[in-house]
mmCIF file of C-alpha atoms in Angstrom:
data_model
loop_
_atom_site.group_PDB
_atom_site.id
_atom_site.type_symbol
_atom_site.label_atom_id
_atom_site.label_comp_id
_atom_site.label_asym_id
_atom_site.label_seq_id
_atom_site.Cartn_x
_atom_site.Cartn_y
_atom_site.Cartn_z
ATOM 1 C CA SER A 674 23.726 18.657 -1.930
ATOM 2 C CA GLN A 675 21.597 21.702 -1.465
ATOM 3 C CA THR A 676 17.965 21.795 -2.535
ATOM 4 C CA ILE A 677 15.296 24.440 -2.380
ATOM 5 C CA HIS A 678 11.602 23.689 -2.075
ATOM 6 C CA GLN A 679 8.882 26.136 -2.921
ATOM 7 C CA TRP A 680 5.142 25.562 -2.833
ATOM 8 C CA PRO A 681 2.514 25.607 -4.105
ATOM 9 C CA ALA A 682 3.382 25.542 -7.801
ATOM 10 C CA THR A 683 0.188 27.333 -8.811
ATOM 11 C CA LEU A 684 -2.353 29.304 -6.843
ATOM 12 C CA VAL A 685 -5.555 31.120 -7.739
ATOM 13 C CA GLN A 686 -6.798 33.481 -5.068
ATOM 14 C CA PRO A 687 -9.635 36.043 -4.951
ATOM 15 C CA VAL A 688 -8.933 39.714 -4.449
ATOM 16 C CA GLY A 689 -8.820 40.575 -0.758
ATOM 17 C CA SER A 690 -7.841 37.098 0.391
ATOM 18 C CA PRO A 691 -4.643 36.405 2.376
ATOM 19 C CA LEU A 692 -1.519 34.823 0.945
ATOM 20 C CA SER A 693 1.199 32.612 2.347
ATOM 21 C CA LEU A 694 3.965 31.157 0.181
ATOM 22 C CA GLU A 695 6.634 29.038 1.795
ATOM 23 C CA CYS A 696 10.195 28.270 0.819
ATOM 24 C CA THR A 697 12.661 25.952 2.542
ATOM 25 C CA VAL A 698 16.301 25.185 1.832
ATOM 26 C CA GLU A 699 18.088 21.948 2.656
ATOM 27 C CA GLY A 700 21.752 21.085 2.790
ATOM 28 C CA THR A 701 23.205 24.432 3.838
ATOM 29 C CA SER A 702 23.298 26.691 6.871
ATOM 30 C CA ASN A 703 22.759 30.423 7.262
ATOM 31 C CA PRO A 704 21.984 31.126 3.613
ATOM 32 C CA ASN A 705 20.914 34.456 2.192
ATOM 33 C CA LEU A 706 17.286 34.073 1.139
ATOM 34 C CA TYR A 707 15.384 36.046 -1.483
ATOM 35 C CA TRP A 708 11.889 36.512 -2.849
ATOM 36 C CA TYR A 709 11.601 37.677 -6.449
ATOM 37 C CA ARG A 710 8.593 38.399 -8.614
ATOM 38 C CA GLN A 711 8.711 37.949 -12.349
ATOM 39 C CA ALA A 712 6.233 39.716 -14.598
ATOM 40 C CA ALA A 713 6.129 39.114 -18.337
ATOM 41 C CA GLY A 714 8.781 41.170 -20.120
ATOM 42 C CA ARG A 715 10.041 42.757 -16.917
ATOM 43 C CA GLY A 716 12.659 40.375 -15.648
ATOM 44 C CA LEU A 717 13.049 39.460 -11.993
ATOM 45 C CA GLN A 718 12.210 42.078 -9.418
ATOM 46 C CA LEU A 719 13.745 41.585 -5.984
ATOM 47 C CA LEU A 720 11.037 41.917 -3.325
ATOM 48 C CA PHE A 721 12.743 40.877 -0.092
ATOM 49 C CA TYR A 722 16.029 39.465 1.071
ATOM 50 C CA SER A 723 17.208 38.101 4.380
ATOM 51 C CA VAL A 724 20.695 37.539 5.763
ATOM 52 C CA GLY A 725 19.516 35.790 8.934
ATOM 53 C CA ILE A 726 16.599 34.772 11.156
ATOM 54 C CA GLY A 727 14.245 37.679 11.684
ATOM 55 C CA GLN A 728 16.284 39.969 9.410
ATOM 56 C CA ILE A 729 14.242 41.130 6.438
ATOM 57 C CA SER A 730 15.031 43.890 3.976
ATOM 58 C CA SER A 731 12.337 45.173 1.658
ATOM 59 C CA GLU A 732 13.306 46.397 -1.770
ATOM 60 C CA VAL A 733 10.066 47.932 -2.988
ATOM 61 C CA PRO A 734 6.954 49.265 -1.242
ATOM 62 C CA GLN A 735 4.091 46.886 -1.832
ATOM 63 C CA ASN A 736 1.213 44.883 -0.473
ATOM 64 C CA LEU A 737 3.468 42.028 0.611
ATOM 65 C CA SER A 738 5.592 41.118 3.617
ATOM 66 C CA ALA A 739 8.191 38.463 4.347
ATOM 67 C CA SER A 740 9.311 36.578 7.419
ATOM 68 C CA ARG A 741 12.131 34.207 8.286
ATOM 69 C CA PRO A 742 11.103 32.249 11.367
ATOM 70 C CA GLN A 743 13.858 29.648 10.964
ATOM 71 C CA ASP A 744 17.303 29.647 9.389
ATOM 72 C CA ARG A 745 16.220 27.843 6.230
ATOM 73 C CA GLN A 746 12.589 28.939 5.977
ATOM 74 C CA PHE A 747 11.341 32.027 4.169
ATOM 75 C CA ILE A 748 7.685 33.011 3.932
ATOM 76 C CA LEU A 749 5.988 35.546 1.691
ATOM 77 C CA SER A 750 2.659 36.864 2.919
ATOM 78 C CA SER A 751 -0.117 39.281 2.246
ATOM 79 C CA LYS A 752 -3.143 40.205 4.350
ATOM 80 C CA LYS A 753 -5.236 41.255 1.354
ATOM 81 C CA LEU A 754 -4.289 40.414 -2.206
ATOM 82 C CA LEU A 755 -4.641 42.896 -5.043
ATOM 83 C CA LEU A 756 -5.069 42.110 -8.730
ATOM 84 C CA SER A 757 -1.630 43.595 -9.301
ATOM 85 C CA ASP A 758 -0.088 40.926 -7.047
ATOM 86 C CA SER A 759 -0.520 38.347 -9.809
ATOM 87 C CA GLY A 760 2.773 37.025 -11.097
ATOM 88 C CA PHE A 761 5.415 34.351 -10.877
ATOM 89 C CA TYR A 762 7.069 34.305 -7.452
ATOM 90 C CA LEU A 763 10.494 32.814 -7.022
ATOM 91 C CA CYS A 764 12.438 32.000 -3.893
ATOM 92 C CA ALA A 765 16.220 31.810 -4.069
ATOM 93 C CA TRP A 766 19.199 31.242 -1.799
ATOM 94 C CA SER A 767 22.886 32.040 -1.852
ATOM 95 C CA LEU A 768 25.821 31.834 0.518
ATOM 96 C CA LEU A 769 27.108 34.808 2.475
ATOM 97 C CA GLY A 770 30.096 36.660 1.099
ATOM 98 C CA GLY A 771 32.993 35.343 -0.947
ATOM 99 C CA LYS A 772 33.177 34.759 -4.680
ATOM 100 C CA ASN A 773 30.950 31.703 -4.911
ATOM 101 C CA THR A 774 27.730 33.512 -4.173
ATOM 102 C CA GLU A 775 25.542 32.833 -7.132
ATOM 103 C CA ALA A 776 21.836 32.415 -6.368
ATOM 104 C CA PHE A 777 19.895 29.189 -6.782
ATOM 105 C CA PHE A 778 16.182 29.292 -7.466
ATOM 106 C CA GLY A 779 13.154 27.249 -6.585
ATOM 107 C CA GLN A 780 10.653 26.239 -9.214
ATOM 108 C CA GLY A 781 8.356 29.166 -8.541
ATOM 109 C CA THR A 782 4.710 29.779 -7.678
ATOM 110 C CA ARG A 783 2.399 31.142 -10.325
ATOM 111 C CA LEU A 784 -0.128 33.308 -8.508
ATOM 112 C CA THR A 785 -3.282 34.508 -10.203
ATOM 113 C CA VAL A 786 -5.452 36.939 -8.293
ATOM 114 C CA VAL A 787 -9.008 37.007 -9.617
ATOM 115 C CA GLN B 906 18.079 54.244 -16.975
ATOM 116 C CA LYS B 907 17.945 50.645 -15.824
ATOM 117 C CA GLU B 908 21.059 49.277 -14.149
ATOM 118 C CA VAL B 909 21.039 46.291 -16.495
ATOM 119 C CA GLU B 910 19.760 46.362 -20.073
ATOM 120 C CA GLN B 911 18.977 43.251 -22.091
ATOM 121 C CA ASP B 912 17.248 42.908 -25.440
ATOM 122 C CA PRO B 913 14.065 40.886 -24.804
ATOM 123 C CA GLY B 914 14.058 39.329 -28.279
ATOM 124 C CA PRO B 915 12.599 37.004 -29.327
ATOM 125 C CA LEU B 916 15.636 35.651 -31.104
ATOM 126 C CA SER B 917 15.036 32.826 -33.571
ATOM 127 C CA VAL B 918 17.941 30.856 -35.040
ATOM 128 C CA PRO B 919 18.320 27.592 -36.983
ATOM 129 C CA GLU B 920 19.733 24.542 -35.269
ATOM 130 C CA GLY B 921 23.535 24.547 -35.300
ATOM 131 C CA ALA B 922 23.865 28.342 -35.385
ATOM 132 C CA ILE B 923 26.087 30.334 -33.057
ATOM 133 C CA VAL B 924 23.996 32.427 -30.704
ATOM 134 C CA SER B 925 25.161 35.671 -29.118
ATOM 135 C CA LEU B 926 23.271 37.081 -26.145
ATOM 136 C CA ASN B 927 24.269 40.372 -24.564
ATOM 137 C CA CYS B 928 23.700 42.681 -21.638
ATOM 138 C CA THR B 929 24.950 46.157 -20.844
ATOM 139 C CA TYR B 930 25.097 47.702 -17.422
ATOM 140 C CA SER B 931 25.686 51.104 -15.912
ATOM 141 C CA ASN B 932 27.109 50.366 -12.452
ATOM 142 C CA SER B 933 30.883 50.037 -12.574
ATOM 143 C CA ALA B 934 30.842 48.466 -9.105
ATOM 144 C CA PHE B 935 29.442 45.183 -10.426
ATOM 145 C CA GLN B 936 32.024 42.430 -10.002
ATOM 146 C CA TYR B 937 30.141 39.165 -10.395
ATOM 147 C CA PHE B 938 28.328 38.232 -13.565
ATOM 148 C CA MET B 939 25.985 35.342 -14.205
ATOM 149 C CA TRP B 940 23.840 33.859 -16.909
ATOM 150 C CA TYR B 941 20.693 31.957 -16.052
ATOM 151 C CA ARG B 942 18.548 29.805 -18.315
ATOM 152 C CA GLN B 943 14.831 29.658 -17.662
ATOM 153 C CA TYR B 944 12.489 27.229 -19.331
ATOM 154 C CA SER B 945 8.829 28.134 -19.555
ATOM 155 C CA ARG B 946 7.062 28.034 -16.187
ATOM 156 C CA LYS B 947 10.218 26.957 -14.359
ATOM 157 C CA GLY B 948 12.664 28.669 -12.045
ATOM 158 C CA PRO B 949 15.922 30.031 -13.513
ATOM 159 C CA GLU B 950 18.936 27.710 -13.393
ATOM 160 C CA LEU B 951 22.493 28.944 -13.217
ATOM 161 C CA LEU B 952 24.349 28.441 -16.481
ATOM 162 C CA MET B 953 27.568 30.420 -16.211
ATOM 163 C CA TYR B 954 29.287 32.424 -13.492
ATOM 164 C CA THR B 955 32.174 34.842 -14.014
ATOM 165 C CA TYR B 956 34.118 36.984 -11.609
ATOM 166 C CA SER B 957 35.458 40.272 -13.043
ATOM 167 C CA SER B 958 36.622 40.531 -16.660
ATOM 168 C CA GLY B 959 37.577 37.773 -19.036
ATOM 169 C CA ASN B 960 36.210 34.682 -20.721
ATOM 170 C CA LYS B 961 34.903 31.427 -19.321
ATOM 171 C CA GLU B 962 34.052 28.379 -21.356
ATOM 172 C CA ASP B 963 31.886 25.398 -20.415
ATOM 173 C CA GLY B 964 31.105 22.989 -23.212
ATOM 174 C CA ARG B 965 29.132 24.809 -25.892
ATOM 175 C CA PHE B 966 28.770 27.919 -23.741
ATOM 176 C CA THR B 967 31.204 30.833 -23.441
ATOM 177 C CA ALA B 968 30.695 33.820 -21.169
ATOM 178 C CA GLN B 969 32.567 37.065 -21.773
ATOM 179 C CA VAL B 970 32.851 40.099 -19.552
ATOM 180 C CA ASP B 971 34.241 43.429 -20.705
ATOM 181 C CA LYS B 972 34.189 45.701 -17.670
ATOM 182 C CA SER B 973 35.726 48.629 -19.539
ATOM 183 C CA SER B 974 32.713 48.669 -21.865
ATOM 184 C CA LYS B 975 30.250 47.467 -19.201
ATOM 185 C CA TYR B 976 29.194 44.701 -21.540
ATOM 186 C CA ILE B 977 28.720 40.973 -21.038
ATOM 187 C CA SER B 978 27.965 38.254 -23.553
ATOM 188 C CA LEU B 979 26.954 34.624 -23.680
ATOM 189 C CA PHE B 980 27.801 32.593 -26.763
ATOM 190 C CA ILE B 981 26.174 29.280 -27.558
ATOM 191 C CA ARG B 982 27.875 27.152 -30.195
ATOM 192 C CA ASP B 983 26.107 24.469 -32.196
ATOM 193 C CA SER B 984 22.758 25.554 -30.801
ATOM 194 C CA GLN B 985 20.146 22.859 -30.209
ATOM 195 C CA PRO B 986 16.338 22.990 -29.960
ATOM 196 C CA SER B 987 16.780 22.113 -26.274
ATOM 197 C CA ASP B 988 18.545 25.476 -25.848
ATOM 198 C CA SER B 989 15.225 27.217 -26.515
ATOM 199 C CA ALA B 990 14.530 29.172 -23.339
ATOM 200 C CA THR B 991 14.762 32.622 -21.834
ATOM 201 C CA TYR B 992 18.307 33.653 -20.926
ATOM 202 C CA LEU B 993 18.741 36.130 -18.094
ATOM 203 C CA CYS B 994 21.898 37.973 -17.269
ATOM 204 C CA ALA B 995 22.493 38.898 -13.647
ATOM 205 C CA MET B 996 25.173 40.764 -11.787
ATOM 206 C CA ARG B 997 26.040 42.102 -8.385
ATOM 207 C CA ARG B 998 28.539 44.117 -6.421
ATOM 208 C CA GLY B 999 30.790 42.657 -3.809
ATOM 209 C CA GLY B 1000 29.514 42.431 -0.252
ATOM 210 C CA ALA B 1001 27.526 40.172 2.020
ATOM 211 C CA THR B 1002 23.981 40.908 0.868
ATOM 212 C CA ASN B 1003 24.608 39.504 -2.618
ATOM 213 C CA LYS B 1004 21.663 41.229 -4.196
ATOM 214 C CA LEU B 1005 21.466 40.178 -7.812
ATOM 215 C CA ILE B 1006 20.290 42.632 -10.430
ATOM 216 C CA PHE B 1007 18.710 40.902 -13.409
ATOM 217 C CA GLY B 1008 18.181 41.819 -16.999
ATOM 218 C CA THR B 1009 14.707 41.332 -18.447
ATOM 219 C CA GLY B 1010 15.776 38.171 -20.271
ATOM 220 C CA THR B 1011 16.099 37.257 -23.946
ATOM 221 C CA LEU B 1012 13.737 34.653 -25.361
ATOM 222 C CA LEU B 1013 15.652 32.285 -27.651
ATOM 223 C CA ALA B 1014 14.037 29.844 -30.066
ATOM 224 C CA VAL B 1015 16.251 27.320 -31.879
ATOM 225 C CA GLN B 1016 14.424 25.945 -34.880
ATOM 226 C CA PRO B 1017 15.097 22.280 -35.850
#
């Protein structure tokens, strides 16, 4: 069965510090991978998605970047965190194409920038 | 106008009540519709998945899609305190990128 791992679960970082959040998927090949951010009362905002190694699409301009160095690894990064980067970050995967393409989520990382 | 609108609640009901959760959307190209349940401080988990219009039932949960009205619903029968969570609707168009568009979520509290 497929599983998705996301870490760390919580993170407190000072303003201006770098960020690296990692997500890995097991049990499937060539998944679509996603990074979402969830702010209170605002639902899930899609930040990045990837359909393959090295292929990253950005949905919104921001202080963050994403990379996919391996098929089942997705990394969210920042060189210098802002206060506004605080939030709940979720990684998700889905299969390419077809009808059975619902997304499955990791358990999230709660980031607090202080 | 947001592509997907969802009443944030909170919605408070007594145990055993029938719960109705709804979303409206503006993009007629959406074909796939999902409901996710999210417990506090956890990632969303897929609850129901529907392709195109119609009804789908799974135990106490029923998902309805009315594409002509651009309206989807999730019904929970015999609600339990363990159903207390935030419920997010999500939808997407056809195609390989599978970008899901989410509603803001409705916070449900089932009182024992």
